[in-house]
Coordinates of C-alpha atoms in Angstrom, one line a residue:
M148 CA 110.1 89.5 8.3
T149 CA 112.1 88.3 5.2
V150 CA 115.8 87.8 5.9
A151 CA 117.8 90.3 3.7
L152 CA 119.7 88.6 1.0
N153 CA 122.8 89.2 -1.1
T154 CA 121.0 88.9 -4.2
L155 CA 123.5 87.9 -7.2
I156 CA 123.0 89.3 -10.7
L157 CA 124.3 87.4 -13.5
P158 CA 124.1 87.9 -17.5
A159 CA 122.5 85.4 -19.3
G160 CA 125.4 82.3 -20.2
E161 CA 126.2 78.6 -19.2
D162 CA 127.5 80.1 -15.6
A163 CA 124.4 81.9 -15.2
V164 CA 122.5 78.5 -16.0
A165 CA 124.7 76.4 -13.7
E166 CA 124.4 79.1 -10.8
A167 CA 120.4 78.8 -11.0
A168 CA 120.2 75.3 -11.3
R169 CA 122.7 75.0 -8.2
A170 CA 120.8 77.7 -6.2
L171 CA 117.2 76.3 -7.1
R172 CA 118.7 72.8 -5.7
A173 CA 119.5 74.7 -2.6
G174 CA 116.0 75.7 -2.2
G175 CA 116.8 79.1 -3.5
L176 CA 114.5 81.7 -5.2
V177 CA 115.8 82.6 -8.8
A178 CA 114.3 85.4 -10.9
F179 CA 114.6 84.5 -14.6
P180 CA 113.1 85.6 -17.9
T181 CA 110.5 83.6 -19.7
E182 CA 109.0 84.9 -23.0
T183 CA 105.7 86.3 -20.9
V184 CA 107.6 88.4 -18.0
Y185 CA 110.2 87.3 -15.5
G186 CA 109.5 84.9 -13.4
L187 CA 110.4 83.9 -9.6
G188 CA 111.4 80.4 -9.6
A189 CA 111.8 77.9 -7.0
D190 CA 111.7 74.1 -6.8
A191 CA 108.1 73.1 -7.1
T192 CA 108.5 69.9 -5.0
N193 CA 110.2 71.6 -1.9
A194 CA 107.4 73.2 0.1
R195 CA 109.7 75.5 2.1
A196 CA 111.2 77.2 -1.0
V197 CA 107.6 77.5 -2.5
A198 CA 106.6 79.2 1.3
R199 CA 109.6 81.6 0.3
I200 CA 108.0 82.7 -2.9
Y201 CA 104.8 84.0 -0.8
Q202 CA 107.1 85.4 2.0
A203 CA 109.5 87.3 -0.5
K204 CA 106.5 88.6 -2.9
G205 CA 104.5 89.7 0.1
R206 CA 101.5 87.9 -1.2
P207 CA 98.8 88.2 0.9
A208 CA 97.4 84.7 0.5
F209 CA 98.0 81.5 -1.2
N210 CA 96.9 80.9 -4.7
P211 CA 98.1 78.2 -6.8
L212 CA 101.4 78.5 -8.7
I213 CA 102.4 77.6 -12.3
S214 CA 104.6 74.8 -12.8
H215 CA 106.9 75.2 -15.6
V216 CA 108.7 72.4 -17.0
A217 CA 111.0 71.8 -19.8
E218 CA 109.5 69.1 -21.9
L219 CA 106.2 67.4 -22.4
R220 CA 107.2 64.2 -20.7
A221 CA 107.9 66.1 -17.6
A222 CA 104.6 67.6 -17.9
Q223 CA 103.0 64.4 -18.0
R224 CA 104.6 63.1 -14.9
I225 CA 102.7 65.6 -12.6
G226 CA 99.4 66.2 -14.5
R227 CA 96.7 63.9 -16.4
F228 CA 96.4 64.5 -20.4
D229 CA 93.3 64.4 -22.2
D230 CA 93.0 64.2 -25.7
T231 CA 92.1 67.8 -25.3
A232 CA 94.9 68.6 -23.5
L233 CA 97.4 66.6 -25.8
T234 CA 96.1 68.3 -28.7
L235 CA 96.8 71.8 -27.2
A236 CA 100.2 71.1 -25.8
H237 CA 101.3 69.9 -29.1
A238 CA 100.0 72.5 -31.2
L239 CA 101.1 75.3 -29.0
W240 CA 103.7 74.3 -26.4
P241 CA 106.4 75.5 -25.9
G242 CA 104.8 79.0 -25.5
P243 CA 102.7 81.5 -23.4
L244 CA 100.2 78.7 -22.7
T245 CA 99.2 77.3 -19.2
L246 CA 97.1 74.5 -18.9
V247 CA 95.1 73.4 -15.7
L248 CA 94.9 69.8 -15.5
P249 CA 93.8 67.0 -12.8
K250 CA 97.1 66.2 -10.8
S251 CA 99.0 63.0 -11.7
R252 CA 98.7 60.3 -9.3
D253 CA 102.1 60.7 -8.4
C254 CA 102.4 64.3 -8.5
A255 CA 105.4 65.4 -6.8
V256 CA 104.6 69.0 -6.7
A257 CA 104.2 70.2 -3.1
E258 CA 100.4 70.8 -2.3
L259 CA 101.0 74.4 -1.3
A260 CA 102.2 75.3 -4.7
T261 CA 98.6 73.9 -6.1
A262 CA 96.8 75.5 -2.9
G263 CA 95.6 71.9 -1.8
L264 CA 93.5 72.0 -4.9
D265 CA 93.1 68.6 -7.0
T266 CA 94.5 70.0 -10.5
I267 CA 97.6 71.3 -11.3
A268 CA 98.5 74.6 -13.6
I269 CA 101.5 73.6 -16.3
R270 CA 103.4 75.5 -18.7
I271 CA 106.7 75.2 -21.0
P272 CA 107.9 78.5 -21.7
S273 CA 109.7 78.9 -24.9
H274 CA 112.3 81.6 -23.7
P275 CA 115.5 79.6 -24.5
L276 CA 117.1 80.8 -21.1
A277 CA 114.3 79.6 -19.3
R278 CA 114.4 76.3 -21.1
A279 CA 118.1 76.0 -20.6
I280 CA 117.3 76.8 -16.4
L281 CA 114.6 74.3 -16.5
A282 CA 116.7 71.6 -18.1
A283 CA 119.6 71.8 -16.0
F284 CA 117.6 71.7 -12.6
G285 CA 115.6 68.8 -14.2
K286 CA 112.5 69.3 -11.6
P287 CA 109.4 71.4 -11.9
V288 CA 109.8 75.3 -11.0
V289 CA 107.1 77.3 -10.0
A290 CA 107.4 81.1 -11.0
P291 CA 104.9 83.6 -10.2
S292 CA 105.9 87.1 -11.8
A293 CA 109.1 88.3 -10.2
N294 CA 107.6 91.4 -8.3
M295 CA 106.2 92.3 -5.1
S296 CA 102.6 91.5 -4.8
G297 CA 100.3 94.5 -6.4
H298 CA 103.0 96.0 -8.6
V299 CA 103.4 95.9 -12.2
S300 CA 104.8 92.4 -13.9
P301 CA 108.2 92.8 -14.5
T302 CA 109.8 92.6 -18.2
T303 CA 113.5 93.4 -17.5
A304 CA 115.9 92.3 -14.8
A305 CA 116.1 95.9 -13.6
H306 CA 112.4 95.7 -12.6
V307 CA 113.1 92.8 -10.7
R308 CA 115.9 94.2 -8.7
A309 CA 113.8 97.2 -8.0
D310 CA 111.2 95.2 -6.2
L311 CA 113.3 92.0 -4.9
D312 CA 116.7 93.2 -4.4
G313 CA 118.1 91.7 -1.1
R314 CA 114.7 89.2 -0.8
I315 CA 116.0 86.6 -3.3
D316 CA 119.0 84.8 -4.3
L317 CA 119.5 85.3 -8.0
I318 CA 118.3 87.6 -11.0
V319 CA 119.6 86.1 -14.3
D320 CA 119.8 89.0 -16.6
G321 CA 118.4 87.6 -19.9
G322 CA 117.4 90.8 -21.2
P323 CA 113.7 92.4 -22.1
V324 CA 111.2 89.8 -22.5
D325 CA 109.3 89.4 -25.5
V326 CA 105.6 89.1 -24.7
G327 CA 105.2 91.3 -21.7
V328 CA 102.1 90.1 -20.2
E329 CA 101.4 86.6 -18.9
S330 CA 100.3 83.3 -20.2
T331 CA 96.9 82.4 -21.3
I332 CA 95.4 80.2 -18.8
V333 CA 93.0 77.5 -20.1
G334 CA 91.2 75.1 -17.6
C335 CA 91.0 71.6 -19.4
F336 CA 87.9 70.7 -17.9
E337 CA 84.8 68.8 -19.6
T338 CA 84.7 71.8 -21.5
P339 CA 87.9 73.7 -22.1
M340 CA 87.7 77.1 -20.3
L341 CA 89.0 80.4 -20.7
L342 CA 90.5 81.1 -17.3
R343 CA 92.5 84.1 -18.1
P344 CA 93.6 85.7 -21.3
G345 CA 97.3 86.2 -21.6
G346 CA 100.0 85.9 -24.3
L347 CA 98.4 83.9 -26.8
P348 CA 95.1 84.8 -28.1
R349 CA 91.7 83.4 -27.6
E350 CA 91.7 82.7 -31.4
A351 CA 94.7 80.7 -31.8
I352 CA 93.5 78.6 -29.1
E353 CA 90.2 77.9 -30.5
R354 CA 91.5 77.3 -34.0
V355 CA 93.6 74.5 -32.8
L356 CA 90.2 73.2 -31.0
G357 CA 87.8 73.7 -33.4
R358 CA 85.4 75.2 -30.8
A359 CA 85.0 78.3 -28.9
L360 CA 86.3 78.1 -25.1
I361 CA 83.7 79.0 -22.6
E362 CA 83.9 81.6 -19.9
P363 CA 84.2 80.4 -15.9
L364 CA 80.5 81.0 -14.3
V365 CA 81.8 82.7 -11.1
D366 CA 79.2 83.3 -7.8
A367 CA 80.9 85.0 -5.1
E368 CA 77.8 83.9 -2.7
S369 CA 78.1 80.2 -3.3
D370 CA 80.1 77.2 -2.8
S371 CA 78.3 75.2 -5.6
A372 CA 80.7 76.5 -8.5
Q373 CA 83.8 74.3 -9.7
P374 CA 86.8 75.8 -7.5
L375 CA 88.7 77.0 -10.6
A376 CA 91.2 78.9 -8.3
P377 CA 91.9 79.6 -4.5
G378 CA 89.5 82.6 -3.0
M379 CA 86.7 81.7 -5.2
L380 CA 85.0 79.8 -2.8
T381 CA 84.1 80.2 0.8
S382 CA 85.4 76.9 1.8
H383 CA 88.3 76.1 0.1
Y384 CA 89.8 73.0 1.6
A385 CA 87.4 71.1 3.1
P386 CA 88.4 68.2 5.5
R387 CA 86.0 65.5 6.5
T388 CA 86.6 66.1 10.0
R389 CA 85.3 69.0 11.8
V390 CA 87.8 72.0 12.3
R391 CA 88.0 73.9 15.3
L392 CA 90.0 77.0 15.4
N393 CA 92.0 79.1 18.2
A394 CA 91.9 76.2 20.4
T395 CA 93.4 76.8 23.7
S396 CA 92.3 73.4 25.3
I397 CA 92.0 70.0 23.9
A398 CA 89.0 67.8 24.3
P399 CA 89.5 63.7 24.5
G400 CA 89.3 62.4 20.8
E401 CA 90.8 65.5 19.2
A402 CA 93.4 65.8 17.1
L403 CA 96.0 68.6 17.7
L404 CA 97.4 71.3 14.9
A405 CA 99.9 72.9 17.2
F406 CA 102.0 76.2 16.5
G407 CA 105.1 76.5 18.6
A408 CA 104.8 75.7 22.1
P409 CA 101.7 73.1 22.4
V410 CA 98.7 73.8 24.9
A411 CA 98.9 72.5 28.2
D412 CA 97.0 69.5 27.8
T413 CA 98.3 67.7 24.8
E414 CA 98.0 64.5 26.2
S415 CA 94.2 64.4 25.6
A416 CA 94.7 64.8 21.9
S417 CA 94.4 61.8 19.7
F418 CA 97.2 62.7 17.6
V419 CA 99.8 65.9 17.5
M420 CA 101.1 67.5 14.4
N421 CA 103.2 71.1 14.7
L422 CA 103.0 73.3 11.9
S423 CA 106.3 74.7 13.5
A424 CA 107.6 73.8 17.0
Q425 CA 109.9 77.0 16.3
G426 CA 107.0 79.5 15.7
D427 CA 108.4 80.1 12.1
L428 CA 105.5 81.2 9.7
S429 CA 107.2 80.1 6.6
E430 CA 107.8 76.8 8.0
A431 CA 103.9 76.7 9.2
A432 CA 102.7 77.6 5.6
A433 CA 105.2 74.8 3.8
N434 CA 103.4 72.3 6.2
L435 CA 99.7 73.6 6.5
F436 CA 98.4 71.4 3.5
G437 CA 99.8 68.2 3.9
Y438 CA 99.3 68.0 7.8
L439 CA 95.6 69.1 7.4
R440 CA 95.2 66.1 5.0
A441 CA 97.2 63.9 7.4
L442 CA 95.3 64.8 10.4
D443 CA 92.1 64.2 8.3
A444 CA 93.0 60.7 7.8
K445 CA 93.4 60.0 11.5
E446 CA 89.3 60.2 11.9
A447 CA 89.6 62.4 15.2
T448 CA 86.3 63.9 16.7
A449 CA 87.7 67.3 15.4
I450 CA 91.0 69.0 14.5
A451 CA 91.9 71.4 16.9
V452 CA 94.0 74.4 15.4
M453 CA 96.0 76.5 17.8
P454 CA 95.8 80.2 17.2
I455 CA 98.3 81.4 14.5
P456 CA 99.7 85.1 14.5
N457 CA 97.9 86.9 11.9
H458 CA 100.9 88.9 10.7
G459 CA 103.3 87.9 7.5
L460 CA 102.5 84.5 6.0
G461 CA 100.0 84.2 9.1
E462 CA 97.8 86.2 7.4
A463 CA 97.5 83.4 4.6
I464 CA 97.7 80.5 6.9
N465 CA 94.7 82.0 8.8
D466 CA 92.6 82.8 5.8
R467 CA 93.3 79.1 4.8
L468 CA 92.3 77.8 8.3
R469 CA 89.3 79.7 8.2
R470 CA 88.1 78.2 4.7
A471 CA 88.9 74.6 6.2
A472 CA 86.7 75.4 9.2
V473 CA 83.5 76.9 7.3
G474 CA 80.8 74.7 8.3
R475 CA 83.1 72.5 10.5
E476 CA 83.5 74.3 13.4

């Protein structure tokens, strides 16, 4: 259950920008306007802060989140830009365009924010208040729409308050947004792909590229398609090591991914990592992808995963664990 907060609402201005940056540095959640919709911002490099977004929005599963930055140099620190991506960035940023790119080698964005994928979604918004907050904070900010999952996206601070009052730290009221629909998303793959239509028309992008965008081919029954987003493939994060779910005992040579108090025969495990010794689902969500990768590197005979409660963020954690285990149990 989300702890009730005293949500502060501030009008746009220097004081609001400074308070937003302070709250983000403290791991807080800040709603602010972009030119598309109001976003719910968190420090993209802080997995615990990112986990709070899923919790506050009641988001039922982990989806990759867009990382917002203030300038192209900041974008190039977290994503790898080829000539096509640079052409789009120079022509259409800042603006309502999100580019999906390979992560940079030293990408500091938390794996929870990219849903364990090797790609990252990046945008430079054009709204002056959003740009000011990003510049003052100085790090990437993930910012999905500032509403409860499943509700209409917010275009005013009042919309945000109606959904999230008491669930987030700060709302910066910059008045109604300009665009009112989310950003257009383009995958910068071998051939540029329109992943989501949005606030920037397809035609504007195709004029810059000098060619048509292709459409994604999604086969819900197959794992052979390129994983463009979480939830599209049966097997999502696929460690090399076999994954065994709902483990209540440990076989010799297995690594243990624990939750809460470990099982009795933990001494049999070759290596142990605990998602949350206190049984905190938010902490567990923040640790999930990193711990799976760390245990995968141990070359154990299997990764035994203790049962996780299937409520709140536990539903999302179990969803990702099931995908990790497909074909590996």
